[in-house]
CSV table of C-alpha atoms (C1' of nucleotides) in Angstrom, one decimal:
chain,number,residue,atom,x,y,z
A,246,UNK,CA,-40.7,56.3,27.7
A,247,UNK,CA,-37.8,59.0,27.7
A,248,UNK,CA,-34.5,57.3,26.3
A,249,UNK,CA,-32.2,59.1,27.9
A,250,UNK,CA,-30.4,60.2,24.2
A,251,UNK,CA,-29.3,60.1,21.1
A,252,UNK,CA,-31.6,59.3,17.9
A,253,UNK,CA,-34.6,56.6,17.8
A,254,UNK,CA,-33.4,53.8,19.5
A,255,UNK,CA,-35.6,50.5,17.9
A,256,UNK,CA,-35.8,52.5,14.8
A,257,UNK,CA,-32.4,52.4,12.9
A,258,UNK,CA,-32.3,48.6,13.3
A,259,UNK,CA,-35.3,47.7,11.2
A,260,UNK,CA,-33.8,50.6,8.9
A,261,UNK,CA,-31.1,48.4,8.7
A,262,UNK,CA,-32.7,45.4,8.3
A,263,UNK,CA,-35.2,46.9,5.4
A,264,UNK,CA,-31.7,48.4,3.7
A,265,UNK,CA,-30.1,45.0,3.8
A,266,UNK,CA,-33.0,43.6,2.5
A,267,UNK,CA,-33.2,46.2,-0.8
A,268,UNK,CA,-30.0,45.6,-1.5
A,269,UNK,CA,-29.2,42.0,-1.0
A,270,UNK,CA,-32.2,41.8,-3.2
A,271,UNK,CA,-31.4,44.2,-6.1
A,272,UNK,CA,-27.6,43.4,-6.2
A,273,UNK,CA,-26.9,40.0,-4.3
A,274,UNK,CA,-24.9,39.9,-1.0
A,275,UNK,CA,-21.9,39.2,-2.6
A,276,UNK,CA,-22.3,42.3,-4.6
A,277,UNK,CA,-23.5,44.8,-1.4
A,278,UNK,CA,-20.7,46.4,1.1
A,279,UNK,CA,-21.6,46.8,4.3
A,280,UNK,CA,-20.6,50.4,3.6
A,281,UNK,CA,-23.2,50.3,1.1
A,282,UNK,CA,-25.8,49.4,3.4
A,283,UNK,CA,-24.9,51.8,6.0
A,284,UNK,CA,-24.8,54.8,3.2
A,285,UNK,CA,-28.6,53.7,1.9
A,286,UNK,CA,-29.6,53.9,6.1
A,287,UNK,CA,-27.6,57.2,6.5
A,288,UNK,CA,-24.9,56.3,8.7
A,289,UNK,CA,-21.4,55.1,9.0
A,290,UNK,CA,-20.6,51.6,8.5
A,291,UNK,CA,-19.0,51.2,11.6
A,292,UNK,CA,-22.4,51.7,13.5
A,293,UNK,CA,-24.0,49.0,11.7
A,294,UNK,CA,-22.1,46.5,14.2
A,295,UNK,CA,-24.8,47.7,16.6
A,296,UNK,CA,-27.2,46.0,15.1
A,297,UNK,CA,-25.8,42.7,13.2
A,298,UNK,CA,-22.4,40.9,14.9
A,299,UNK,CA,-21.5,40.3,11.0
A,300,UNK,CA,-22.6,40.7,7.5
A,301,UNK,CA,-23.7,37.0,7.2
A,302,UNK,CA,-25.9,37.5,10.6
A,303,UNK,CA,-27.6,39.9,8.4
A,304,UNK,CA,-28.3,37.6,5.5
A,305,UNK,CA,-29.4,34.5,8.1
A,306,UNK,CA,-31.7,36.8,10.2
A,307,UNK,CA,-33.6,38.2,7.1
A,308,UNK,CA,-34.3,34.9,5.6
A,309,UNK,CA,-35.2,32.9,8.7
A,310,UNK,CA,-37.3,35.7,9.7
A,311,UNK,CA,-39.2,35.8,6.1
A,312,UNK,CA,-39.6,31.9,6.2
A,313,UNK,CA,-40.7,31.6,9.7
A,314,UNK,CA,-43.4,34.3,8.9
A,315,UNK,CA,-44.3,32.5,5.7
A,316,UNK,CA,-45.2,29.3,7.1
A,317,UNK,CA,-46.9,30.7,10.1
A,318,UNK,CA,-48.7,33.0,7.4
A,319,UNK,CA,-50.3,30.0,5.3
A,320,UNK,CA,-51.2,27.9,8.7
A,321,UNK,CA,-53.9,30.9,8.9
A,322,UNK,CA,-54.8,30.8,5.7
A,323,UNK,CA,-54.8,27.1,5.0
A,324,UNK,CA,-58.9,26.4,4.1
A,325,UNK,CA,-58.1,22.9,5.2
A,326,UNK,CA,-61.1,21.8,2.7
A,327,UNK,CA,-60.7,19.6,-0.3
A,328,UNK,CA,-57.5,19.5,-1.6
A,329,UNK,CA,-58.1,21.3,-4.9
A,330,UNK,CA,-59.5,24.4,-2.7
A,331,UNK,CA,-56.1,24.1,-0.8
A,332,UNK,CA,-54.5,24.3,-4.4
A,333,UNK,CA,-55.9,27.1,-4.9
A,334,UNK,CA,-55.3,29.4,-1.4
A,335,UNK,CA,-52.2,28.0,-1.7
A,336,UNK,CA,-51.6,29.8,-5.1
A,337,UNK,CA,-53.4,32.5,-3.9
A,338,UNK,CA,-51.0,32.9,-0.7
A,339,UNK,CA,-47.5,32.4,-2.5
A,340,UNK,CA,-48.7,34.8,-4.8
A,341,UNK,CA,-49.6,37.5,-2.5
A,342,UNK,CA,-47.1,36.9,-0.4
A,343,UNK,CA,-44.7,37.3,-2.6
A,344,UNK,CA,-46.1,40.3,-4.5
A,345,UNK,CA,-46.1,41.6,-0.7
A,346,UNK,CA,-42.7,41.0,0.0
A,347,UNK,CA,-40.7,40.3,-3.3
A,348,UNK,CA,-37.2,41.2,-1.9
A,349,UNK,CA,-37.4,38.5,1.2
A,350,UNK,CA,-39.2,36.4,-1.6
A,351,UNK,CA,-35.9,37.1,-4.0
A,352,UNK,CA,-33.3,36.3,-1.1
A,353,UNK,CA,-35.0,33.5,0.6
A,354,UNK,CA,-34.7,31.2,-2.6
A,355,UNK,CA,-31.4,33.0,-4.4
A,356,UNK,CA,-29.4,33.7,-1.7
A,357,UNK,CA,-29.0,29.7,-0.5
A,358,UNK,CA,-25.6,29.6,-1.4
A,359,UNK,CA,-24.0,32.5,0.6
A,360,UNK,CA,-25.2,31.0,3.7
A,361,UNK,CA,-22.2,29.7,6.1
A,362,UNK,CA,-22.9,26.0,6.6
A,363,UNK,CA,-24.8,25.8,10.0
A,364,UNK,CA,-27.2,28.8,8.8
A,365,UNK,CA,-27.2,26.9,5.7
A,366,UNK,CA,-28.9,24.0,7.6
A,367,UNK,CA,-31.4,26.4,9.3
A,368,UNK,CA,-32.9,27.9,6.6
A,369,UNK,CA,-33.0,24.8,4.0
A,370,UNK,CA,-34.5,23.1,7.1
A,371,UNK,CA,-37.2,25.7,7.0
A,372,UNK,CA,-37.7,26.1,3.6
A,373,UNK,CA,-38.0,22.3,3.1
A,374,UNK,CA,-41.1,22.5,5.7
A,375,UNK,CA,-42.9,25.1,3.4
A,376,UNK,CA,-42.4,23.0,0.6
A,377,UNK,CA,-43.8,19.9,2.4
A,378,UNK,CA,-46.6,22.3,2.5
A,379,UNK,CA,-47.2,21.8,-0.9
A,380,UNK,CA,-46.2,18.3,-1.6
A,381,UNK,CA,-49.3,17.3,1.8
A,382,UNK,CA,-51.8,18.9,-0.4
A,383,UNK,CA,-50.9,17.1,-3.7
A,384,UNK,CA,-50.5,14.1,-2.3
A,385,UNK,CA,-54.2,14.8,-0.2
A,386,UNK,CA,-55.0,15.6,-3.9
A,387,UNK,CA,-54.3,12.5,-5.7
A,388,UNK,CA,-55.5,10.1,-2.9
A,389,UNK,CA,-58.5,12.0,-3.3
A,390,UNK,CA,-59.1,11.2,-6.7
A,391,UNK,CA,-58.9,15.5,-7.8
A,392,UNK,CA,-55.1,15.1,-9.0
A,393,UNK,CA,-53.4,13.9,-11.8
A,394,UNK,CA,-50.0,13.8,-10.1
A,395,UNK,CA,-47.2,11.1,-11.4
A,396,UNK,CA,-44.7,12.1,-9.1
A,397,UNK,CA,-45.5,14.6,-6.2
A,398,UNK,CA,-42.3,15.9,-5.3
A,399,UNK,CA,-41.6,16.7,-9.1
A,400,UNK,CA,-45.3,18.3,-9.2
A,401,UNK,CA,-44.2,20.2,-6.3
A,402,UNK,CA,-41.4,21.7,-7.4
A,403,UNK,CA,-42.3,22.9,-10.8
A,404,UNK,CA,-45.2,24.8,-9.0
A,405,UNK,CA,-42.9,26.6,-6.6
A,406,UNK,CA,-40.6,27.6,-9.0
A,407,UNK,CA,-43.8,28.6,-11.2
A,408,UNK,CA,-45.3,30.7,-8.6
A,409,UNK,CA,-42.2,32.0,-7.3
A,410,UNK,CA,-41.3,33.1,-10.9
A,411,UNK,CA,-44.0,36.0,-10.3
A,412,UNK,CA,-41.5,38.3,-8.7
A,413,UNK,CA,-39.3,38.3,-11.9
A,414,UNK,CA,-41.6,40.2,-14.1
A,415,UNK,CA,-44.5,41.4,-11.7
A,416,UNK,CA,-44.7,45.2,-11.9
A,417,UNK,CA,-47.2,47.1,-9.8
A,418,UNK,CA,-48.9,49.9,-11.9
A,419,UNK,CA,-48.8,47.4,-14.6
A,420,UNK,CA,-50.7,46.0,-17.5
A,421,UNK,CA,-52.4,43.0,-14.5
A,422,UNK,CA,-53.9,43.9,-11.4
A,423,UNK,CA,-52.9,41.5,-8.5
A,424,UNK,CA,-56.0,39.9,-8.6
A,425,UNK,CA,-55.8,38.7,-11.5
A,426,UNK,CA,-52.5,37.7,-11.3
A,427,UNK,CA,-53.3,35.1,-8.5
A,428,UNK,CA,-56.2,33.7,-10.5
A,429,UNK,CA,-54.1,33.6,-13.0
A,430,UNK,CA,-51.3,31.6,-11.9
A,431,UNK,CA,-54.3,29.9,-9.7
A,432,UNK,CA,-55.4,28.7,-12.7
A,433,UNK,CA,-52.5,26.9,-14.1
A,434,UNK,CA,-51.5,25.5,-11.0
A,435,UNK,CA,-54.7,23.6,-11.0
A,436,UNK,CA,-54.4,22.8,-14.6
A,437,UNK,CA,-51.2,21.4,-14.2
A,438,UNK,CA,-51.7,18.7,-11.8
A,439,UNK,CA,-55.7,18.0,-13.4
A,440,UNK,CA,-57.6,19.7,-10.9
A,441,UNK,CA,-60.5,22.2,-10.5
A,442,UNK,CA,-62.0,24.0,-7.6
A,443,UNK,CA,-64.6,22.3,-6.2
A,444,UNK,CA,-67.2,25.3,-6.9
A,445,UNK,CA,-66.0,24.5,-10.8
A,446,UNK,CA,-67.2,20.7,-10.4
A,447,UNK,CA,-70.1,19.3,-12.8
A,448,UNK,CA,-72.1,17.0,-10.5
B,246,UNK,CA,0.7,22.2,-37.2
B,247,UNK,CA,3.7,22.3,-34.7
B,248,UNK,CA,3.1,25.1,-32.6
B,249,UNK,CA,6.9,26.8,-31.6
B,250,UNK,CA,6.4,26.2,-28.0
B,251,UNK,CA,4.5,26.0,-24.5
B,252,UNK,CA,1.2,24.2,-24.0
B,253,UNK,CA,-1.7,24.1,-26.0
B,254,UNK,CA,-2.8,27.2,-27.6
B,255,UNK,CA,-6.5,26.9,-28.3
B,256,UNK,CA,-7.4,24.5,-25.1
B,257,UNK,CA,-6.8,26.9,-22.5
B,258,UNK,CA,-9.3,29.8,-23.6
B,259,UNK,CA,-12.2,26.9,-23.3
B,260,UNK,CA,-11.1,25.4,-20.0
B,261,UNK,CA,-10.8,29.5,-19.0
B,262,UNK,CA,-14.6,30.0,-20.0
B,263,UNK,CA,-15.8,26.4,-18.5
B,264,UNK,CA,-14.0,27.5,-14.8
B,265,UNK,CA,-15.7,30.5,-14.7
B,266,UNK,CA,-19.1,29.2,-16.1
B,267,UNK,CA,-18.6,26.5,-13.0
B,268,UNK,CA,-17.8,28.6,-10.3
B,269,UNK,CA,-19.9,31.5,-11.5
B,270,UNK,CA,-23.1,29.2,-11.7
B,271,UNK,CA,-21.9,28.1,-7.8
B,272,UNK,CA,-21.2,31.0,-6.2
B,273,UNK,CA,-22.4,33.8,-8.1
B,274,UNK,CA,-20.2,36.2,-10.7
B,275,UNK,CA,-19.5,38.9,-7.6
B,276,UNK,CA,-18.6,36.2,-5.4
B,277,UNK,CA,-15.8,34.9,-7.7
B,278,UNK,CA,-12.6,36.1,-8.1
B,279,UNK,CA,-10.2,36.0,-11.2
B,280,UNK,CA,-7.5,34.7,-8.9
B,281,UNK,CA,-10.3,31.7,-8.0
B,282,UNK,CA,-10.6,31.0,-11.9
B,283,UNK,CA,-7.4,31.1,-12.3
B,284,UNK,CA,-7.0,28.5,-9.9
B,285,UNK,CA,-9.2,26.5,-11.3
B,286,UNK,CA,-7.4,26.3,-14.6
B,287,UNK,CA,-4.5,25.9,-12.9
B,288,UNK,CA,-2.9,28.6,-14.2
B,289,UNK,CA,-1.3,32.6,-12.8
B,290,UNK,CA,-4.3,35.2,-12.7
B,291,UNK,CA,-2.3,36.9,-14.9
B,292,UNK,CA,-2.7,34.0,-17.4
B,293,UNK,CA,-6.3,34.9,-17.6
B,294,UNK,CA,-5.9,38.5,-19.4
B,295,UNK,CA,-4.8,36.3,-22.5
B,296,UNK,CA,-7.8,35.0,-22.7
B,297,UNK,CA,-10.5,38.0,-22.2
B,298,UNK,CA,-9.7,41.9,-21.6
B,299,UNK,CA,-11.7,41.1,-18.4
B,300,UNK,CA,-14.0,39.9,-16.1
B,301,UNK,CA,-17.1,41.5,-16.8
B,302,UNK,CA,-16.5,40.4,-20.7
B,303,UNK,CA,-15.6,36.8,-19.3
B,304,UNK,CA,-19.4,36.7,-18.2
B,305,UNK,CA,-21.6,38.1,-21.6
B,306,UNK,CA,-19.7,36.2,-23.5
B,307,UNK,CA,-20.7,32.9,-21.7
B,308,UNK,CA,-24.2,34.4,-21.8
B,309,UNK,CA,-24.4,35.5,-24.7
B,310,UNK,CA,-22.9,32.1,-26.6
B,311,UNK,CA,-25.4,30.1,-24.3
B,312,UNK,CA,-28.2,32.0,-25.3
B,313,UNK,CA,-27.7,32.3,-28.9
B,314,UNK,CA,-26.9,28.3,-29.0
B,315,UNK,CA,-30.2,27.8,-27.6
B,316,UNK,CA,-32.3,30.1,-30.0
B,317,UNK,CA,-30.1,28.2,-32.4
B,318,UNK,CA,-31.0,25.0,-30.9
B,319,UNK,CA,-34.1,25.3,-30.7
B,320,UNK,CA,-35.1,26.6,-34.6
B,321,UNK,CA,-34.0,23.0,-35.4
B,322,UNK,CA,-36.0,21.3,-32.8
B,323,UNK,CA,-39.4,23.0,-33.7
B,324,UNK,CA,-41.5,20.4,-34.9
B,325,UNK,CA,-43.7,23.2,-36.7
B,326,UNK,CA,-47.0,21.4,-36.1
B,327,UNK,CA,-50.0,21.8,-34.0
B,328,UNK,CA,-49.3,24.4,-31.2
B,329,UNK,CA,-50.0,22.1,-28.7
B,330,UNK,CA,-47.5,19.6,-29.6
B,331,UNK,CA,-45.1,22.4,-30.6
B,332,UNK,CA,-45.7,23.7,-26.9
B,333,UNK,CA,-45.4,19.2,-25.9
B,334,UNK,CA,-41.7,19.7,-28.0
B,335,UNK,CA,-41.0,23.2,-26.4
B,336,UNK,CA,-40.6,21.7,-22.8
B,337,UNK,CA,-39.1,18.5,-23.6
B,338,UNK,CA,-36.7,20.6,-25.4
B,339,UNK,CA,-36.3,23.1,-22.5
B,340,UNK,CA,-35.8,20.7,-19.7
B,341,UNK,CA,-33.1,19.0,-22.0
B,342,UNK,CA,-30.9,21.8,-22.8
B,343,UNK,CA,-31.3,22.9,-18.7
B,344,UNK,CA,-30.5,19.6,-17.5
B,345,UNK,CA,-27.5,19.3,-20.2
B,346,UNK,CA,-26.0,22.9,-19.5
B,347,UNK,CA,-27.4,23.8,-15.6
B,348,UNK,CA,-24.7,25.7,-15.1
B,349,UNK,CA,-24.8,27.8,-18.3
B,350,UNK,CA,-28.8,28.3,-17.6
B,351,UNK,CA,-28.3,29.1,-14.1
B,352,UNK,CA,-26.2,32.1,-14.9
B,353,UNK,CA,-28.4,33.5,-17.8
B,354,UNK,CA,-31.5,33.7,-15.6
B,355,UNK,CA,-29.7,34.9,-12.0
B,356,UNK,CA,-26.8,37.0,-13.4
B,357,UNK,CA,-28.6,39.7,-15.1
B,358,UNK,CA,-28.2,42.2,-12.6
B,359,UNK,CA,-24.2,41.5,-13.0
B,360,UNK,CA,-24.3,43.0,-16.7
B,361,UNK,CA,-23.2,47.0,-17.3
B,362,UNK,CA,-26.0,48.2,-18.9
B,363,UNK,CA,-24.3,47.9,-22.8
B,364,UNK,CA,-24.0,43.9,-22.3
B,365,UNK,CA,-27.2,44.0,-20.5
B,366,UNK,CA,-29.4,44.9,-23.4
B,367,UNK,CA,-27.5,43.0,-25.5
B,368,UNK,CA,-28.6,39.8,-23.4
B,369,UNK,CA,-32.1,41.3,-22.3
B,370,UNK,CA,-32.7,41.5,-26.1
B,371,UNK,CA,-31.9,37.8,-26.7
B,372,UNK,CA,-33.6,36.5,-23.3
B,373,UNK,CA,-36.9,38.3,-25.0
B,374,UNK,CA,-36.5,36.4,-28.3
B,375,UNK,CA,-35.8,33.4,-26.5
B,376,UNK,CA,-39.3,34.2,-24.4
B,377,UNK,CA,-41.2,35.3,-27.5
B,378,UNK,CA,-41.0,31.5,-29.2
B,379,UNK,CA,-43.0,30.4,-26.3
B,380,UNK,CA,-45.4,33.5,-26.1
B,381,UNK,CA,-45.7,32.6,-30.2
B,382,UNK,CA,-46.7,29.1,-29.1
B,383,UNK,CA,-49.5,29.7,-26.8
B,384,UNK,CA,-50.7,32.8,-28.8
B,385,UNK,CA,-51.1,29.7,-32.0
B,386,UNK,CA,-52.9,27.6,-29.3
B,387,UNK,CA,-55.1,30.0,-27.9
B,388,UNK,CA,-56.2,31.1,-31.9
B,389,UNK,CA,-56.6,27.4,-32.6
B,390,UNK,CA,-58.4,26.8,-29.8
B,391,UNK,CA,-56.0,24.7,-28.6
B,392,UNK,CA,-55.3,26.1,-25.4
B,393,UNK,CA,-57.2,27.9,-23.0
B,394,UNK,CA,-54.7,30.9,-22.1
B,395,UNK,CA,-56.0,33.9,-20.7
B,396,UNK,CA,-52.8,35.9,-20.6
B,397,UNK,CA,-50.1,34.9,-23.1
B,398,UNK,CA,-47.2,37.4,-21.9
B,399,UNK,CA,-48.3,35.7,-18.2
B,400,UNK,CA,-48.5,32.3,-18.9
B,401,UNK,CA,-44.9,32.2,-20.7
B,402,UNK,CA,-43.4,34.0,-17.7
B,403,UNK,CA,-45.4,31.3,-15.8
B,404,UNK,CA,-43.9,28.3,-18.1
B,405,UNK,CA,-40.4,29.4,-18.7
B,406,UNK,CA,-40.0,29.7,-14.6
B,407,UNK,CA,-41.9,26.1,-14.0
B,408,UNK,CA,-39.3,24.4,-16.6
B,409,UNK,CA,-36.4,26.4,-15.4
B,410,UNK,CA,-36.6,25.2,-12.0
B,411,UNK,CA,-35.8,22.0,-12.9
B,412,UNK,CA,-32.0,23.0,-12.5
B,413,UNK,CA,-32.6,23.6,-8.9
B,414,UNK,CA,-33.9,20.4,-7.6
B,415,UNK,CA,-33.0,17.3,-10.7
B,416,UNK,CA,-29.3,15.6,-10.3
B,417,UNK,CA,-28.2,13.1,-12.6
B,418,UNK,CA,-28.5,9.5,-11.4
B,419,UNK,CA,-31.6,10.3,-8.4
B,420,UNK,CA,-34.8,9.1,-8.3
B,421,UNK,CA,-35.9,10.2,-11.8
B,422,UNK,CA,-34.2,9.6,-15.5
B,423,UNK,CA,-33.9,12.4,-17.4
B,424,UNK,CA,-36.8,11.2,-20.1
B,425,UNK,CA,-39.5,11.2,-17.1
B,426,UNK,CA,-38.4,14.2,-15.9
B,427,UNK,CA,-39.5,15.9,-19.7
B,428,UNK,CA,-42.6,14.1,-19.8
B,429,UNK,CA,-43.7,15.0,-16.8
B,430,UNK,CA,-43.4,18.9,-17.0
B,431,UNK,CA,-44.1,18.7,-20.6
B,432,UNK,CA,-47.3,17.1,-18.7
B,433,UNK,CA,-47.6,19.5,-16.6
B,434,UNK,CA,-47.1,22.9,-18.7
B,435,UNK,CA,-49.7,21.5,-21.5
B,436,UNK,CA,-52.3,21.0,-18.8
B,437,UNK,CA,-51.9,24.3,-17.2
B,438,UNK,CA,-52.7,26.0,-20.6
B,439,UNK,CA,-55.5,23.7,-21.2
B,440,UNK,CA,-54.3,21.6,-23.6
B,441,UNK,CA,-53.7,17.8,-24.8
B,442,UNK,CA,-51.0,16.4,-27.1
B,443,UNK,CA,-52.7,15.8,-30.5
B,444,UNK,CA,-51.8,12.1,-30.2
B,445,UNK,CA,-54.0,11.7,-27.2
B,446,UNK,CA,-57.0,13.5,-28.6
B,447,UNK,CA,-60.4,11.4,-28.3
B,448,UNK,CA,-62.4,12.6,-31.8
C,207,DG,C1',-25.5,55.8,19.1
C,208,DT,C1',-22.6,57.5,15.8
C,209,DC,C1',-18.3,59.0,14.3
C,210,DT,C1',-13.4,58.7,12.3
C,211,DA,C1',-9.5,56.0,11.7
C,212,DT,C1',-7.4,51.9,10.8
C,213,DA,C1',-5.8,46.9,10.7
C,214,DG,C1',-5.4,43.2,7.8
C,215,DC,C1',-6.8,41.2,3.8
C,216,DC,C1',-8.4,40.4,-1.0
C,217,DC,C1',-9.7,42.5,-5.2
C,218,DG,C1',-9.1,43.5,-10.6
C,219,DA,C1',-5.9,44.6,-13.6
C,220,DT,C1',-1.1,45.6,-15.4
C,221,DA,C1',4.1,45.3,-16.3
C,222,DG,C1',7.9,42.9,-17.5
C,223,DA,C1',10.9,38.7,-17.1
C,224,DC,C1',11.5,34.2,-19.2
D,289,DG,C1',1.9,31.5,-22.8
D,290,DT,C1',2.8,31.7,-18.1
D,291,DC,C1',5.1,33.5,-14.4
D,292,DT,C1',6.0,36.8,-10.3
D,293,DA,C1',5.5,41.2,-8.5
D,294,DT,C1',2.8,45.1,-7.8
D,295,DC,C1',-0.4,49.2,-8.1
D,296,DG,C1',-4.3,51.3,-6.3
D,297,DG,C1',-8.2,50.6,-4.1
D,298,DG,C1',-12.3,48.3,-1.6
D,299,DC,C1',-13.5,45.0,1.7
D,300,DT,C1',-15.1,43.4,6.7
D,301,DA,C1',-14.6,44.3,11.2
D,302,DT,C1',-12.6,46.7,15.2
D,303,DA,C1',-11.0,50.5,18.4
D,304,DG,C1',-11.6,54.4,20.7
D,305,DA,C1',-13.2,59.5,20.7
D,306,DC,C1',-17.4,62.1,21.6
DNA sequence: GTCTATAGCCCGATAGAC
DNA sequence: GTCTATCGGGCTATAGAC
């Protein structure tokens, strides 16, 4: 398609997006420059207003982008069987997920509190929604008689911040493959509220 | 003791430490300033060089006194018994000390990365012996076949995050008291290891 | 599309008066 | 023990050359 110029239009801008990313992640926004950013891509800081109007664009657009592709993510994965099967995807998913993409992971949930108000809204907007996730298929779970669940938003919340935890230590090359990881954590998720998969059931 | 002059010698170094434990939980260590401290006190930012040599030290010592007080803390709470109502004490006393000291917690699990590398061992090493009194805990239950644990090193990670999380979502004087709040997770983290409070076992 | 230069501001830390 | 003033530098974002 011939540009008519210059280096890979499309290109830098995810480049500057992944940087962003990296280092928001590793250091917290507060902590990165804008001149650090443009240094890890490889080019002046002034040409990074080409592709954010502002550093705090940067943060919103990364974390509305990782949540929107999240919940759109699990809607295709969603089994939409019995609820302790759901338990488990959904264990499954958040773990992959986040094994996949551990810096958007790291921002989407640590970074809350650099947002300007009305991006603020946004993204706790969205993240409530894939947390709601969650708190349908507990309360699908105890309705149905498979969970042991006092209070589901409680129940909810400790295994999000469980699952999520898995970035924190989670080392590829390590002593546990991925697999195992997920049934792992799988595992416990179901323990915790007193369920089991239904292939695990004694008729 | 009649000091010679000025205002009280001894009260200002704590209210110094409890600003910047506040607004470092909120905002994040890099996102604070000494002049924003300062404030806070109510004092010059000058004032503040009294009080530590600067700001770095400011934050390991508030992480390192927090995380020595609960090692401390918790030696006296162990009920030394059967690992599974050691693990039943373990969360109660976890959730306790989060929801007494949020602040305190927040910044010993999300300011790690803010450490130079001396103070960061120093706290890495005490975050591990924290870490290891749950590890010892499950390894107990697993060898008295308390607890079905396939992974000790994974399930503490897996715990410690559940029960930390709790300083993200609980605020004093919502929908839950404090004492359901611990049963409930301590609920929760003995039946994702498997296990059952001896009080409630059926012989 | 990227560069260099810079405006305007805030930073951590220090010096010295009181 | 606190103040004011300040040093030296880094910050975000913009302007204008190429």
């Amino acid at each position: 398609m011939a540009r008519p110029s210059g280096s890979d239009a499309g290109v830098t801008g995810p480049r500057v997006r992944d940087a962003a990313e990296r280092l928001f992640a590793a250091h917290g926004y507060a902590a990165v420059s804008m001149r650090a950013i443009a240094a890890e891509v490889g080019i002046g800081a002034g040409a990074l207003y080409h592709y954010t109007p502002d550093k705090q664009t940067l943060l919103f657009q990364l974390m509305r982008a990782h949540l929107e592709e999240v919940i759109a993510a699990w809607a295709e994965t969603d089994p939409k069987g019995a609820p302790a099967d759901r338990l488990d995807a959904f264990a499954r998913f958040h773990i992959q997920f986040h094994l996949d993409r551990p810096e958007a992971v790291f921002i989407a949930y640590m970074e809350l509190r650099a947002l300007e108000p009305d991006n603020f809204a946004v993204i706790e907007t969205l993240r409530r929604r894939y947390e709601a996730i969650l708190r349908d298929i507990l309360a699908a779970g105890v309705a149905a008689g498979e969970m042991q669940v006092a209070d589901v938003p409680l129940a909810a919340n400790a295994l999000i911040a469980m699952l999520t935890g898995v970035t924190t230590w989670y080392r590829e090359g390590g002593r546990l493959e991925r697999g195992e990881v997920e049934t792992l954590y799988a595992q416990m998720a179901l323990g915790a509220v007193g369920a089991q998969k239904s292939s695990a059931k004694t008729f």
